[in-house]
Amino acid sequence: MIKEKLEFSNFKISLTFVLISWFFTINFATAQTDFEFTNKVYSKDIFSVQTLVNGTIKSLPMLIKNSNDILLIQFDDLVEDENKNYYYRIIHCDRNWNPSNITEVEYIDGYNNDIIRNWEFSATTKVNYTHYFFQIPNKDTKLKISGNYLLLVYDKGNDSNPVFSRRFMVVENNVKPFVAIVRPMEVSNLRYNHQLNISVNMGQNKIANPQRDVFVSVVQNGNWDNAKIDLKPVFISNNVLTFDNFGGISFKALTEYRSFDIRRIQSRGRNVASINFKTTPNEVFLKVDEPKPYSTYSFNFDFNGNYYVDNWDYTDPKIRDFVSNLSYFEDSIQQTFITRNELLDGEYQVSEKDLRADYNSVFFSLKSDEVYNSEVYLYGALTNWLISPEFKMKYNAAEGMYEVNTLLKQGYYDYMYAAVDKKNVADFAKIEGSWAETENDYTTLVYLSEFGSRYDRIIGYATSISR
């Protein structure tokens, strides 16, 4: 009798847990309709959202499970209001960026829906703003499992209406995919595409049905819109899985990103034509761009579409003396980032650039005939990797060029132009061209979705460069 009572009691506890899980899942599914599971800014007051891994910008923000990796999230609110209280919430997602069928307690150790406590007002800037920053994991919030995650930041507990959302991943090191970037099999794409051949040695990981349970996603330069997702193994031999070795994993190589430098406002940086200091904010006019779909490929250094916030107009003599060497400054862009950080080491000095960097109205112009049956958009990390209405360019028939201006913080920026048709399909090659010599970052993620499991793990990853 006692045994039967214990079994019945355990049954009630299990049933209660299942019902609670179901309740949270159903209620969350109802509440999620006010935001998208992508990188997006919803508030007109929020700018310069960045996710840095251990202080460095990556194509994809990834943390290695059970490591000391830190994800730093920072952003600016251009409406200074001491009464604002921003909170964050983290949602575990499946491999296709839908909410996982698990409760928060299964992937969060500590608190979710926590307040962002770190913020500072801007210093000596024309445009005033409040700079917010926090990190994951922290003393209140730690992540238990690998997989895709969506970060929401919202104001005063209104988590169904976030001010922005950001994707990031927690990955395991159980397997290491082998990625070969080769010449495309299709002759027509030989000069314009990158083809990836991928194989995964599962090692000691015994998977009952790899073709059902193992998937691969490949992301080019952090852009999920053109990612190859949900790829299944097509061949299995000696526990080695081969993913589409017949040309299916192919990307337009495009070309190197265009770039401009507004780290210094007191003088014109790379690709800057003129600066108007008489307005607030300052007006920065970039040099007129031209389409280059048929131009000969030429290499130039870029950050594969990303941007770095920084301010070189320091009064610090170490910085002033360093940037006065213009030839060195222009000839070695990448080295300036390294040297600048060496000169300004220390936590306060590193964050100082985020408080002293001013906002400027930046004007882009593309000298071109009207693109047939398409609209032209500005694109890159500065547009949150999205084709967004606020970055749609207007055609100035009198000048014969497309134009758009947007508010950007001081820094070094990559960008390109996209021709978007009536079906909202973006064609970058139409304006930028595409060449197999282009340097791109490719991130390969290996997902495990075992039978009976309620979430997708990321059991391995690889980062590859096309040159």
JSON list of N, CA and C in Angstrom, two decimals, residues 63-95:
[
{"chain": "A", "resi": 63, "resn": "LEU", "atom": "N", "xyz": [29.54, 31.38, -27.99]},
{"chain": "A", "resi": 63, "resn": "LEU", "atom": "CA", "xyz": [30.23, 31.07, -26.74]},
{"chain": "A", "resi": 63, "resn": "LEU", "atom": "C", "xyz": [30.46, 29.57, -26.68]},
{"chain": "A", "resi": 64, "resn": "ILE", "atom": "N", "xyz": [31.65, 29.16, -26.28]},
{"chain": "A", "resi": 64, "resn": "ILE", "atom": "CA", "xyz": [31.93, 27.74, -26.11]},
{"chain": "A", "resi": 64, "resn": "ILE", "atom": "C", "xyz": [31.44, 27.31, -24.73]},
{"chain": "A", "resi": 65, "resn": "LYS", "atom": "N", "xyz": [30.65, 26.26, -24.71]},
{"chain": "A", "resi": 65, "resn": "LYS", "atom": "CA", "xyz": [30.06, 25.78, -23.46]},
{"chain": "A", "resi": 65, "resn": "LYS", "atom": "C", "xyz": [31.15, 25.40, -22.46]},
{"chain": "A", "resi": 66, "resn": "ASN", "atom": "N", "xyz": [30.90, 25.74, -21.18]},
{"chain": "A", "resi": 66, "resn": "ASN", "atom": "CA", "xyz": [31.80, 25.42, -20.07]},
{"chain": "A", "resi": 66, "resn": "ASN", "atom": "C", "xyz": [33.19, 26.05, -20.24]},
{"chain": "A", "resi": 67, "resn": "SER", "atom": "N", "xyz": [33.25, 27.19, -20.95]},
{"chain": "A", "resi": 67, "resn": "SER", "atom": "CA", "xyz": [34.50, 27.94, -21.09]},
{"chain": "A", "resi": 67, "resn": "SER", "atom": "C", "xyz": [34.37, 29.25, -20.34]},
{"chain": "A", "resi": 68, "resn": "ASN", "atom": "N", "xyz": [35.41, 30.08, -20.45]},
{"chain": "A", "resi": 68, "resn": "ASN", "atom": "CA", "xyz": [35.37, 31.41, -19.83]},
{"chain": "A", "resi": 68, "resn": "ASN", "atom": "C", "xyz": [34.91, 32.49, -20.80]},
{"chain": "A", "resi": 69, "resn": "ASP", "atom": "N", "xyz": [34.31, 32.09, -21.92]},
{"chain": "A", "resi": 69, "resn": "ASP", "atom": "CA", "xyz": [33.85, 33.07, -22.91]},
{"chain": "A", "resi": 69, "resn": "ASP", "atom": "C", "xyz": [32.79, 33.98, -22.31]},
{"chain": "A", "resi": 70, "resn": "ILE", "atom": "N", "xyz": [32.86, 35.25, -22.74]},
{"chain": "A", "resi": 70, "resn": "ILE", "atom": "CA", "xyz": [31.90, 36.27, -22.29]},
{"chain": "A", "resi": 70, "resn": "ILE", "atom": "C", "xyz": [31.27, 36.94, -23.51]},
{"chain": "A", "resi": 71, "resn": "LEU", "atom": "N", "xyz": [29.96, 37.06, -23.50]},
{"chain": "A", "resi": 71, "resn": "LEU", "atom": "CA", "xyz": [29.25, 37.82, -24.52]},
{"chain": "A", "resi": 71, "resn": "LEU", "atom": "C", "xyz": [28.90, 39.19, -23.94]},
{"chain": "A", "resi": 72, "resn": "LEU", "atom": "N", "xyz": [29.49, 40.25, -24.50]},
{"chain": "A", "resi": 72, "resn": "LEU", "atom": "CA", "xyz": [29.19, 41.61, -24.07]},
{"chain": "A", "resi": 72, "resn": "LEU", "atom": "C", "xyz": [28.15, 42.21, -25.01]},
{"chain": "A", "resi": 73, "resn": "ILE", "atom": "N", "xyz": [27.05, 42.66, -24.44]},
{"chain": "A", "resi": 73, "resn": "ILE", "atom": "CA", "xyz": [25.99, 43.31, -25.22]},
{"chain": "A", "resi": 73, "resn": "ILE", "atom": "C", "xyz": [25.98, 44.79, -24.85]},
{"chain": "A", "resi": 74, "resn": "GLN", "atom": "N", "xyz": [26.04, 45.66, -25.85]},
{"chain": "A", "resi": 74, "resn": "GLN", "atom": "CA", "xyz": [26.02, 47.10, -25.58]},
{"chain": "A", "resi": 74, "resn": "GLN", "atom": "C", "xyz": [25.17, 47.81, -26.63]},
{"chain": "A", "resi": 75, "resn": "PHE", "atom": "N", "xyz": [24.56, 48.93, -26.20]},
{"chain": "A", "resi": 75, "resn": "PHE", "atom": "CA", "xyz": [23.71, 49.70, -27.09]},
{"chain": "A", "resi": 75, "resn": "PHE", "atom": "C", "xyz": [23.54, 51.10, -26.52]},
{"chain": "A", "resi": 76, "resn": "ASP", "atom": "N", "xyz": [23.04, 52.01, -27.36]},
{"chain": "A", "resi": 76, "resn": "ASP", "atom": "CA", "xyz": [22.81, 53.39, -26.96]},
{"chain": "A", "resi": 76, "resn": "ASP", "atom": "C", "xyz": [21.34, 53.74, -27.06]},
{"chain": "A", "resi": 77, "resn": "ASP", "atom": "N", "xyz": [20.87, 54.53, -26.09]},
{"chain": "A", "resi": 77, "resn": "ASP", "atom": "CA", "xyz": [19.54, 55.11, -26.14]},
{"chain": "A", "resi": 77, "resn": "ASP", "atom": "C", "xyz": [19.71, 56.61, -26.31]},
{"chain": "A", "resi": 78, "resn": "LEU", "atom": "N", "xyz": [19.22, 57.15, -27.41]},
{"chain": "A", "resi": 78, "resn": "LEU", "atom": "CA", "xyz": [19.43, 58.57, -27.70]},
{"chain": "A", "resi": 78, "resn": "LEU", "atom": "C", "xyz": [18.45, 59.49, -26.98]},
{"chain": "A", "resi": 79, "resn": "VAL", "atom": "N", "xyz": [17.55, 58.91, -26.20]},
{"chain": "A", "resi": 79, "resn": "VAL", "atom": "CA", "xyz": [16.68, 59.71, -25.33]},
{"chain": "A", "resi": 79, "resn": "VAL", "atom": "C", "xyz": [17.16, 59.50, -23.90]},
{"chain": "A", "resi": 80, "resn": "GLU", "atom": "N", "xyz": [17.82, 60.50, -23.34]},
{"chain": "A", "resi": 80, "resn": "GLU", "atom": "CA", "xyz": [18.34, 60.38, -21.98]},
{"chain": "A", "resi": 80, "resn": "GLU", "atom": "C", "xyz": [17.19, 60.45, -20.98]},
{"chain": "A", "resi": 81, "resn": "ASP", "atom": "N", "xyz": [17.01, 59.37, -20.26]},
{"chain": "A", "resi": 81, "resn": "ASP", "atom": "CA", "xyz": [15.91, 59.30, -19.30]},
{"chain": "A", "resi": 81, "resn": "ASP", "atom": "C", "xyz": [16.34, 58.39, -18.16]},
{"chain": "A", "resi": 82, "resn": "GLU", "atom": "N", "xyz": [16.61, 58.99, -17.00]},
{"chain": "A", "resi": 82, "resn": "GLU", "atom": "CA", "xyz": [17.08, 58.22, -15.85]},
{"chain": "A", "resi": 82, "resn": "GLU", "atom": "C", "xyz": [16.02, 57.28, -15.31]},
{"chain": "A", "resi": 83, "resn": "ASN", "atom": "N", "xyz": [14.78, 57.48, -15.69]},
{"chain": "A", "resi": 83, "resn": "ASN", "atom": "CA", "xyz": [13.70, 56.62, -15.20]},
{"chain": "A", "resi": 83, "resn": "ASN", "atom": "C", "xyz": [13.51, 55.35, -16.02]},
{"chain": "A", "resi": 84, "resn": "LYS", "atom": "N", "xyz": [14.24, 55.24, -17.13]},
{"chain": "A", "resi": 84, "resn": "LYS", "atom": "CA", "xyz": [14.13, 54.04, -17.94]},
{"chain": "A", "resi": 84, "resn": "LYS", "atom": "C", "xyz": [14.82, 52.86, -17.25]},
{"chain": "A", "resi": 85, "resn": "ASN", "atom": "N", "xyz": [14.18, 51.74, -17.31]},
{"chain": "A", "resi": 85, "resn": "ASN", "atom": "CA", "xyz": [14.77, 50.51, -16.76]},
{"chain": "A", "resi": 85, "resn": "ASN", "atom": "C", "xyz": [14.70, 49.43, -17.83]},
{"chain": "A", "resi": 86, "resn": "TYR", "atom": "N", "xyz": [15.85, 49.09, -18.39]},
{"chain": "A", "resi": 86, "resn": "TYR", "atom": "CA", "xyz": [15.89, 48.05, -19.42]},
{"chain": "A", "resi": 86, "resn": "TYR", "atom": "C", "xyz": [16.17, 46.69, -18.78]},
{"chain": "A", "resi": 87, "resn": "TYR", "atom": "N", "xyz": [15.46, 45.68, -19.28]},
{"chain": "A", "resi": 87, "resn": "TYR", "atom": "CA", "xyz": [15.63, 44.31, -18.84]},
{"chain": "A", "resi": 87, "resn": "TYR", "atom": "C", "xyz": [16.03, 43.45, -20.03]},
{"chain": "A", "resi": 88, "resn": "TYR", "atom": "N", "xyz": [16.59, 42.28, -19.72]},
{"chain": "A", "resi": 88, "resn": "TYR", "atom": "CA", "xyz": [16.89, 41.33, -20.79]},
{"chain": "A", "resi": 88, "resn": "TYR", "atom": "C", "xyz": [16.22, 39.98, -20.51]},
{"chain": "A", "resi": 89, "resn": "ARG", "atom": "N", "xyz": [15.95, 39.27, -21.56]},
{"chain": "A", "resi": 89, "resn": "ARG", "atom": "CA", "xyz": [15.39, 37.93, -21.47]},
{"chain": "A", "resi": 89, "resn": "ARG", "atom": "C", "xyz": [16.04, 37.06, -22.53]},
{"chain": "A", "resi": 90, "resn": "ILE", "atom": "N", "xyz": [16.30, 35.79, -22.21]},
{"chain": "A", "resi": 90, "resn": "ILE", "atom": "CA", "xyz": [16.97, 34.87, -23.12]},
{"chain": "A", "resi": 90, "resn": "ILE", "atom": "C", "xyz": [16.04, 33.71, -23.43]},
{"chain": "A", "resi": 91, "resn": "ILE", "atom": "N", "xyz": [15.92, 33.39, -24.72]},
{"chain": "A", "resi": 91, "resn": "ILE", "atom": "CA", "xyz": [15.03, 32.32, -25.17]},
{"chain": "A", "resi": 91, "resn": "ILE", "atom": "C", "xyz": [15.85, 31.27, -25.92]},
{"chain": "A", "resi": 92, "resn": "HIS", "atom": "N", "xyz": [15.74, 30.02, -25.52]},
{"chain": "A", "resi": 92, "resn": "HIS", "atom": "CA", "xyz": [16.40, 28.94, -26.25]},
{"chain": "A", "resi": 92, "resn": "HIS", "atom": "C", "xyz": [15.60, 28.62, -27.50]},
{"chain": "A", "resi": 93, "resn": "CYS", "atom": "N", "xyz": [16.30, 28.41, -28.64]},
{"chain": "A", "resi": 93, "resn": "CYS", "atom": "CA", "xyz": [15.64, 28.17, -29.92]},
{"chain": "A", "resi": 93, "resn": "CYS", "atom": "C", "xyz": [16.12, 26.86, -30.54]},
{"chain": "A", "resi": 94, "resn": "ASP", "atom": "N", "xyz": [15.31, 26.33, -31.45]},
{"chain": "A", "resi": 94, "resn": "ASP", "atom": "CA", "xyz": [15.74, 25.15, -32.18]},
{"chain": "A", "resi": 94, "resn": "ASP", "atom": "C", "xyz": [16.67, 25.57, -33.32]},
{"chain": "A", "resi": 95, "resn": "ARG", "atom": "N", "xyz": [17.08, 24.61, -34.13]},
{"chain": "A", "resi": 95, "resn": "ARG", "atom": "CA", "xyz": [18.07, 24.90, -35.17]},
{"chain": "A", "resi": 95, "resn": "ARG", "atom": "C", "xyz": [17.54, 25.85, -36.25]}
]
